[in-house]
Short mmCIF file of C-alpha atoms in Angstrom, two decimals:
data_model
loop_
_atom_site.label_atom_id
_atom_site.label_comp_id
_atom_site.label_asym_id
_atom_site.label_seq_id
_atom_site.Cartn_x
_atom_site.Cartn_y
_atom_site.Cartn_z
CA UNK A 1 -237.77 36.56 -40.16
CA UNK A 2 -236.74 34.55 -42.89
CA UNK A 3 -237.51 30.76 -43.20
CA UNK A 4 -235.32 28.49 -45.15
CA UNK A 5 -236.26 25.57 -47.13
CA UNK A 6 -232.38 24.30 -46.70
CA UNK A 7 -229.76 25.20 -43.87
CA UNK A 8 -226.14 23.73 -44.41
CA UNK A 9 -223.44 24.24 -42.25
CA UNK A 10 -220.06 22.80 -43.08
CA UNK A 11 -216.31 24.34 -44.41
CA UNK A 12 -216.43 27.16 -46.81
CA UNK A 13 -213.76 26.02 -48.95
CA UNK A 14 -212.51 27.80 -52.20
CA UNK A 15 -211.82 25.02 -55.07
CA UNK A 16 -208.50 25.11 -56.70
CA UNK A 17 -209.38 22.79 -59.78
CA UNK A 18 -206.43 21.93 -62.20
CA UNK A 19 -206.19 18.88 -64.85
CA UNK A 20 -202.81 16.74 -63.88
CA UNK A 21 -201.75 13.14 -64.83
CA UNK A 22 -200.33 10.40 -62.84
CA UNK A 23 -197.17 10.98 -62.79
CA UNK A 24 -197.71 14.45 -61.72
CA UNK A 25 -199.63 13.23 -58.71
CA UNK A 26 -196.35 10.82 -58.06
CA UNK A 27 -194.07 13.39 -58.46
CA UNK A 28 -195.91 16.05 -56.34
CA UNK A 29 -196.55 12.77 -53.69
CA UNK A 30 -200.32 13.07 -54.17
CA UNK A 31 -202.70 10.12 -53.13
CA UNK A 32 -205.21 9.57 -55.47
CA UNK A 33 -208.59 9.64 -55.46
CA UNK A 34 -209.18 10.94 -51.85
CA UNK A 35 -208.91 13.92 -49.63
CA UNK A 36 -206.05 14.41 -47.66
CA UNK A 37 -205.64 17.27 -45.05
CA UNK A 38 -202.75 19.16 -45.50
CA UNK A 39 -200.65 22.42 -43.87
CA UNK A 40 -200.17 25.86 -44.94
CA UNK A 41 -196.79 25.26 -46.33
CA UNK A 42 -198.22 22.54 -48.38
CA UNK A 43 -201.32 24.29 -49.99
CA UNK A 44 -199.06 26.78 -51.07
CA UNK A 45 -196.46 24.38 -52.43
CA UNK A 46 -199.11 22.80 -54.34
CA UNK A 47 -201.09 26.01 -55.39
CA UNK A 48 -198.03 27.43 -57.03
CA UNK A 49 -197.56 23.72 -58.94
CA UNK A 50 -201.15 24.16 -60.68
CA UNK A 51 -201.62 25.25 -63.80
CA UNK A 52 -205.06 26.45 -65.42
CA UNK A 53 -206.76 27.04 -62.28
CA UNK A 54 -210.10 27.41 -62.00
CA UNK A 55 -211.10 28.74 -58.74
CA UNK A 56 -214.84 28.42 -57.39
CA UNK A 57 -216.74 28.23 -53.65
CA UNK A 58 -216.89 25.23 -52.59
CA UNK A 59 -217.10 22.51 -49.78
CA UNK A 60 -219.22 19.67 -49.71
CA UNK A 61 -222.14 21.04 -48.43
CA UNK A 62 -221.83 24.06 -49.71
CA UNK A 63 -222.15 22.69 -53.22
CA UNK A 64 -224.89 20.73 -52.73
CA UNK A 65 -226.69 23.76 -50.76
CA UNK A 66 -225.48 25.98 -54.10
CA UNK A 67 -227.38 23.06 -56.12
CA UNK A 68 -230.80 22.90 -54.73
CA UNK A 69 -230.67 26.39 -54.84
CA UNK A 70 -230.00 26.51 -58.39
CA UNK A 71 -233.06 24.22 -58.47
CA UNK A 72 -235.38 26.98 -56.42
CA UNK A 73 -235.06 26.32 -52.89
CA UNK A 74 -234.53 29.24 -50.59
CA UNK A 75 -231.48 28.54 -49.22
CA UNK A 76 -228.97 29.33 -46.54
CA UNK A 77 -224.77 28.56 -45.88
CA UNK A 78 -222.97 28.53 -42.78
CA UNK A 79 -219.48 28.58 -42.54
CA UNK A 80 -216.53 30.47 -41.64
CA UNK A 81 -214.38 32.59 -43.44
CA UNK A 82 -211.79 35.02 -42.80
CA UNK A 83 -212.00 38.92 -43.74
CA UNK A 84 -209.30 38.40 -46.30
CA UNK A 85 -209.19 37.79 -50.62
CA UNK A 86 -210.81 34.73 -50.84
CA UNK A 87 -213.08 35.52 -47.90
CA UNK A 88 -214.57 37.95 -49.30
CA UNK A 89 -214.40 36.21 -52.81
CA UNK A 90 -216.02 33.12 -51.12
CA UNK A 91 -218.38 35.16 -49.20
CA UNK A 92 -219.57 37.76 -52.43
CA UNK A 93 -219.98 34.29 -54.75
CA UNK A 94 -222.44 32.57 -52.40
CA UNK A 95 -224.91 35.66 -52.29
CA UNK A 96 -224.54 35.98 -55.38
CA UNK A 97 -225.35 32.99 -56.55
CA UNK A 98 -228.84 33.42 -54.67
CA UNK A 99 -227.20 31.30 -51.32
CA UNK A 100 -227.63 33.61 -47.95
CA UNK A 101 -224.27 32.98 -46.71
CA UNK A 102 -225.00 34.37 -43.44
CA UNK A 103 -221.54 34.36 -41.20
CA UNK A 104 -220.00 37.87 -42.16
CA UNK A 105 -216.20 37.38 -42.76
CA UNK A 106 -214.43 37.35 -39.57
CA UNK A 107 -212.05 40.31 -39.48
CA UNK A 108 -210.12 39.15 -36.48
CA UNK A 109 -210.14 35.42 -38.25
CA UNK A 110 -207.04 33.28 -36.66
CA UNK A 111 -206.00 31.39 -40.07
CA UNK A 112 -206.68 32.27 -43.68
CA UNK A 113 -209.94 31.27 -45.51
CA UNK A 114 -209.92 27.58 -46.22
CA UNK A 115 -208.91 26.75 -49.54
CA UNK A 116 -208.76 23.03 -51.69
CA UNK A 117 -205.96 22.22 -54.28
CA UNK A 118 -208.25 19.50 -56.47
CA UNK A 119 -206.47 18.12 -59.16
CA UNK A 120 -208.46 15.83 -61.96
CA UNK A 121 -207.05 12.96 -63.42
CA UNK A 122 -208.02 11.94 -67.27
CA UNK A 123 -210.01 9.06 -66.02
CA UNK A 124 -212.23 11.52 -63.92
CA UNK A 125 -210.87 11.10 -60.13
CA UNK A 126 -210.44 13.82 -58.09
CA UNK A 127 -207.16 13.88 -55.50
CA UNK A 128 -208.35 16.52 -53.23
CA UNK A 129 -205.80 18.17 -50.94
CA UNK A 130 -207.15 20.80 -48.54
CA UNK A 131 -205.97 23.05 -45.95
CA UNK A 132 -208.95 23.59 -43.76
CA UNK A 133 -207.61 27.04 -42.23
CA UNK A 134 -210.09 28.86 -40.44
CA UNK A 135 -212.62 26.38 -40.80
CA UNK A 136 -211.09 24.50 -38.10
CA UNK A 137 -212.35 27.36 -35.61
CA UNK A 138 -216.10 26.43 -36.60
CA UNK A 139 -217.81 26.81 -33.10
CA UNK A 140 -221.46 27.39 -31.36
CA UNK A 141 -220.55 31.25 -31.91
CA UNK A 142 -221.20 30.79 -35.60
CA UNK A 143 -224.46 29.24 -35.31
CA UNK A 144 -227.01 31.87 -35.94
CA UNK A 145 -230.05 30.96 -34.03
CA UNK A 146 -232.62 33.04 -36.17
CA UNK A 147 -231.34 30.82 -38.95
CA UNK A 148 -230.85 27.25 -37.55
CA UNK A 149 -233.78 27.00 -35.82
CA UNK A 150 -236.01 28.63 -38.74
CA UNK A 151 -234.99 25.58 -41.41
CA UNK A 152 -237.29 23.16 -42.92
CA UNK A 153 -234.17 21.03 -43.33
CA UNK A 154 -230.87 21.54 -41.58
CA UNK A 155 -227.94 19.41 -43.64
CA UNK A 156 -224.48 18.74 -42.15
CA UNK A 157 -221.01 18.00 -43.44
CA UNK A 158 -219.32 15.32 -41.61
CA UNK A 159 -215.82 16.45 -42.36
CA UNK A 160 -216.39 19.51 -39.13
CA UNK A 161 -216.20 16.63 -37.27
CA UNK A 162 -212.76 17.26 -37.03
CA UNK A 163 -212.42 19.91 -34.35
CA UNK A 164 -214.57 19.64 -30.68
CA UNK A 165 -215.42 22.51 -31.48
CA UNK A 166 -217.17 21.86 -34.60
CA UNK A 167 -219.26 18.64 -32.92
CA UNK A 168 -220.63 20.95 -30.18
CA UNK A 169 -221.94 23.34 -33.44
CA UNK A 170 -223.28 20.59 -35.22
CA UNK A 171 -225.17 19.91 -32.17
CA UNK A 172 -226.26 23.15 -31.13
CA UNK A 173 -227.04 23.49 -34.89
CA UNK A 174 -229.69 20.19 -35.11
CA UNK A 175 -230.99 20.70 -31.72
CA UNK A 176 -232.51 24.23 -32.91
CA UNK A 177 -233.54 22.92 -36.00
CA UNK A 178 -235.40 20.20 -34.44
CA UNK A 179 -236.64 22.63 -31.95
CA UNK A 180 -238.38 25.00 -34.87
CA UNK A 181 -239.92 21.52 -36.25
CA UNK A 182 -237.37 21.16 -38.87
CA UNK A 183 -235.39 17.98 -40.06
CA UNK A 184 -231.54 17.36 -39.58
CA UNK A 185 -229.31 14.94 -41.34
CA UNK A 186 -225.48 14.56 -42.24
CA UNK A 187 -223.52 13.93 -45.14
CA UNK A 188 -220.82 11.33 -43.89
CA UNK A 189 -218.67 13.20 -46.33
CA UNK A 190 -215.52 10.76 -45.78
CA UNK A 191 -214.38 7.01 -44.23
CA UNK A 192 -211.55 8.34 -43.25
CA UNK A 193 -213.11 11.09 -41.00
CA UNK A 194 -215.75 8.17 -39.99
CA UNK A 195 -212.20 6.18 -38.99
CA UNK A 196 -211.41 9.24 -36.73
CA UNK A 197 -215.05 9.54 -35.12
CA UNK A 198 -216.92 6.39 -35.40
CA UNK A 199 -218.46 6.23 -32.11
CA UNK A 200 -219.66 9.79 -32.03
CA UNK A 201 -220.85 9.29 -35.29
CA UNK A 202 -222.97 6.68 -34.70
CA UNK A 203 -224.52 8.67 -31.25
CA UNK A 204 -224.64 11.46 -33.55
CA UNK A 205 -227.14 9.60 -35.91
CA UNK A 206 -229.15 7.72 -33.59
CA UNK A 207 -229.54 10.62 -31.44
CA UNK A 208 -230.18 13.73 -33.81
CA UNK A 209 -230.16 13.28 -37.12
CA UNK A 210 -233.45 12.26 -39.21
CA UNK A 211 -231.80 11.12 -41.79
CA UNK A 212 -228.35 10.50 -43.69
CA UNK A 213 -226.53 10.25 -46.87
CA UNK A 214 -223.51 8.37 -47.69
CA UNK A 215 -221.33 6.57 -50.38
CA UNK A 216 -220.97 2.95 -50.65
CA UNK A 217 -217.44 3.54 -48.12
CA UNK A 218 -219.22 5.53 -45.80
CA UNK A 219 -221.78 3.22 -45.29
CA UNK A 220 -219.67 0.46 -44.43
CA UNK A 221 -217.21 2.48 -42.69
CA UNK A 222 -219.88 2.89 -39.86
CA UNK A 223 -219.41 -0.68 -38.70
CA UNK A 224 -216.08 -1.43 -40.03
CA UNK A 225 -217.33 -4.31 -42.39
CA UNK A 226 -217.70 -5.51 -46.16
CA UNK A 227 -221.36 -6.46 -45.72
CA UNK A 228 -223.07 -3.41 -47.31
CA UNK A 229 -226.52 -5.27 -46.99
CA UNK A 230 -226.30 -6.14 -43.68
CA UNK A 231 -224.74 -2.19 -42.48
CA UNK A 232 -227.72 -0.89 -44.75
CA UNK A 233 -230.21 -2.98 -42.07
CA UNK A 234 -228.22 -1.89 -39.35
CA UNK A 235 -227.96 2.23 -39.81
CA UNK A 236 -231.50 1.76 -41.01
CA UNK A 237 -232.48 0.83 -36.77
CA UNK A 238 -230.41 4.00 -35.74
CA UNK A 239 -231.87 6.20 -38.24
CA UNK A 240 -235.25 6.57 -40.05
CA UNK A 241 -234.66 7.13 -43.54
CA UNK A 242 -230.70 6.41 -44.93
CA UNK A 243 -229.59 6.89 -48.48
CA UNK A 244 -226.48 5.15 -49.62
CA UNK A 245 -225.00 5.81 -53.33
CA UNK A 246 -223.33 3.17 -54.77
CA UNK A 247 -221.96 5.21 -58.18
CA UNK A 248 -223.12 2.59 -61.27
CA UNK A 249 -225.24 -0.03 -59.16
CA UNK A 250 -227.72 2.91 -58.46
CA UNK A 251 -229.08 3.99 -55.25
CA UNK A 252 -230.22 2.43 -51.88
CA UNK A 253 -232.97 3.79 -49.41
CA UNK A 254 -233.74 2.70 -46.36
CA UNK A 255 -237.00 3.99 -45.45
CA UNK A 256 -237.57 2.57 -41.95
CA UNK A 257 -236.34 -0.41 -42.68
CA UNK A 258 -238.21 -0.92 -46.19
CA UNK A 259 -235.54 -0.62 -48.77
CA UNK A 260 -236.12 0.92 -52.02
CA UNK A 261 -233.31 0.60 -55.23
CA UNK A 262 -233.30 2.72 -58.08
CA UNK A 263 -231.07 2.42 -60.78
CA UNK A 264 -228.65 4.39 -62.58
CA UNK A 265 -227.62 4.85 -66.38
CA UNK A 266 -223.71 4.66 -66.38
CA UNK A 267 -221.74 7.20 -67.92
CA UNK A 268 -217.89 7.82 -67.89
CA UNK A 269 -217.69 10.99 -65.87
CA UNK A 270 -215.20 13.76 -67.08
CA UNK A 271 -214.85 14.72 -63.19
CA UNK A 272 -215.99 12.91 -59.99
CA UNK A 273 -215.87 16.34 -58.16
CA UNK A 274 -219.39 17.16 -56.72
CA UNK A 275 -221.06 14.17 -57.82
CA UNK A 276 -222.56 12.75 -54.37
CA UNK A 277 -222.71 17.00 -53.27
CA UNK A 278 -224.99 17.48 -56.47
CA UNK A 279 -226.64 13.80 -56.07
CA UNK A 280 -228.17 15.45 -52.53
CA UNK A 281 -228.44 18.49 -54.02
CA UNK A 282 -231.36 16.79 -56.16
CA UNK A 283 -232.12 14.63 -53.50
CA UNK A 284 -232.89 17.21 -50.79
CA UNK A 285 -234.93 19.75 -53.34
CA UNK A 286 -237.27 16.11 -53.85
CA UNK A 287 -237.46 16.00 -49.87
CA UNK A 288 -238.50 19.63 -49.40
CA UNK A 289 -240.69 19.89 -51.98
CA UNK A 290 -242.75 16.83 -50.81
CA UNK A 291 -242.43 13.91 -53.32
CA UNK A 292 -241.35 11.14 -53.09
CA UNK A 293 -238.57 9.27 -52.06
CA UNK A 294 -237.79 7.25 -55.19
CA UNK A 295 -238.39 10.59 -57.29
CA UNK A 296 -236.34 12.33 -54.86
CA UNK A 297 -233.24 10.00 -55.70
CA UNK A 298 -234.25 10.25 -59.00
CA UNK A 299 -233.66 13.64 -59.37
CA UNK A 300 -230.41 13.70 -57.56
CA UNK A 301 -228.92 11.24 -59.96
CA UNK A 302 -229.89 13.65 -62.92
CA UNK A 303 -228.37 16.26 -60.90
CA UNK A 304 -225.35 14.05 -60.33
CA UNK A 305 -225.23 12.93 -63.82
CA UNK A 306 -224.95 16.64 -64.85
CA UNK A 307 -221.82 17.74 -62.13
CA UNK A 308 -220.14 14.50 -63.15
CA UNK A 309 -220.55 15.45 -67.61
CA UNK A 310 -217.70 18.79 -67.18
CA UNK A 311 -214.83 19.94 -64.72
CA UNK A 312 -215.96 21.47 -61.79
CA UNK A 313 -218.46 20.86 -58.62
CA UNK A 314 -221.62 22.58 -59.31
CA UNK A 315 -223.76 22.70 -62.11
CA UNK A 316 -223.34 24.65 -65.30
CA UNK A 317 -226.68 23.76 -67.09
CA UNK A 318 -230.34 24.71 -66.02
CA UNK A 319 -231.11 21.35 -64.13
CA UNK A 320 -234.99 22.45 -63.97
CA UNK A 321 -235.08 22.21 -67.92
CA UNK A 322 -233.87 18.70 -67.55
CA UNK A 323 -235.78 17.46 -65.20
CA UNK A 324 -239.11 19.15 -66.54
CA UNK A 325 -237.97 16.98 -69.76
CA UNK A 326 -237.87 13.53 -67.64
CA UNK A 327 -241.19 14.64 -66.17
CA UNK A 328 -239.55 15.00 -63.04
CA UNK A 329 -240.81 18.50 -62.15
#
């Protein structure tokens, strides 16, 4: 059997990516800067208003999974698709790309493949507007147990949290992992879906997960406060090792309770897609590959950096050159 260095499991999501202005996100009734959840009838309004489209795998974890694999980890995906176009585009681009995607599209699949209408502003924000499809069925039946419970490091997307369905796989999911004597942890991957799910968030962190990543939002989001220091102390007693990024003002770990800050050069990014998907990307190839945890964030903000320098969520230059350069590797 095979053993994975990295396990995700979250929504396997193809990227619609087109460059738009404000007043086209006014006119189209777009928030910006977030990611809304939207109906069929909508991501096809919105689809046909695009122009340029470039269309790519993605999801949160998925992208950072597709990064540390880029950077040499054997690596695993799974998610849900249907036996349909992009199914089987999503599907054929994730083996491709070196990732075992290991959930077969679903031929008897209840909604289409998930899909994400992402539209860039000039300044670099991403208004993401995604119809989740058939990753809303996520469930225990797509939880392969040769694979979950044969990962070094299981990572989960927060935005499954969603569905019932999709808490009792995330579950099922770290419980095997942990089991095989591998580590779980959770991207937060959203306040809003924190807003929806605090408390089993929370049980879901103490409880399971060894350890989590998060934005600056997310953090705080946990305890519904504006105290970043103080929510940093208090995630750290639920949870042994927490990693916050805080985009310019660098990057908090809590490592049992000792915190460790490490800085960030400041650039002004072309697109915000992918940048905290790539920054664990790095972060998690550091983890794996045993060094240490101020190296480890070091190496996701080059990785971050990179995602964050051209349109697009994953990365488009060898990262391993780069980081060989900064002695990193």
């Amino acid at each position: 059997m095979t053993t994975y260095q990295l396990v995700g499991i979250g929504n396997a999501v193809v990227d619609v990516i087109a460059q738009s202005d404000d007043n086209f996100l006014s006119e189209m009734d777009i928030e910006k800067g977030i990611m809304q959840l939207i109906e069929r009838d909508r991501a096809e309004q919105l689809y046909d208003a695009m122009s340029n489209r470039i269309q790519t795998p993605g999801g949160s974890v998925a992208n950072t999974i597709a990064g540390a694999g880029a950077l040499g980890l054997k690596t695993a995906f799974i998610g849900r698709v249907r036996d349909d176009e992009l199914g089987h585009f999503y599907a054929d681009a994730m083996n491709d790309a070196g990732i075992a995607f290991v959930n077969p599209p679903a031929a008897n699949g209840e909604l289409p493949t998930s899909r994400s209408m992402i539209f860039v502003s000039p300044d670099g924000e991403r208004s993401m507007n995604t119809y989740l499809g058939i990753s809303a069925e996520f469930g225990l039946h797509d939880v392969p147990a040769a694979v979950a419970g044969r990962a070094q490091i299981m990572f989960l997307e927060g935005y499954l949290f969603d569905k019932e369905k999709g808490k009792a796989a995330f579950l099922e999911a770290a419980r095997q992992c942990r089991a095989g004597g591998g580590k779980t942890g959770i991207a937060i991957s959203d306040p809003f879906c924190v807003d929806r799910h605090r408390a089993d968030f929370l049980s879901l962190i103490e409880n399971e997960m060894d350890f989590v990543i998060g934005n600056e939002a997310e953090i705080r989001s946990l305890f519904q406060n504006d105290n970043l220091d103080a929510d940093l102390q208090q995630v750290s007693k639920l949870c042994p090792l927490v990693v916050c990024t805080r985009s310019g003002d660098g990057v908090t770990i809590m490592d049992r309770g000792t915190r460790i800050d490490v800085p960030v050069e400041r650039i002004t990014p072309v697109d915000a897609t992918g940048a905290g998907d790539q920054f664990a990307a790095g972060f998690l190839f550091g983890l794996a590959t045993g060094r240490d945890l101020e190296t480890c964030a070091r190496i996701g903000t080059v990785c971050a950096r990179e995602v964050i320098s051209h349109i697009g969520p994953r990365p488009e230059t060898d990262l391993r050159v780069v980081l060989r350069e900064q002695g990193l590797l």
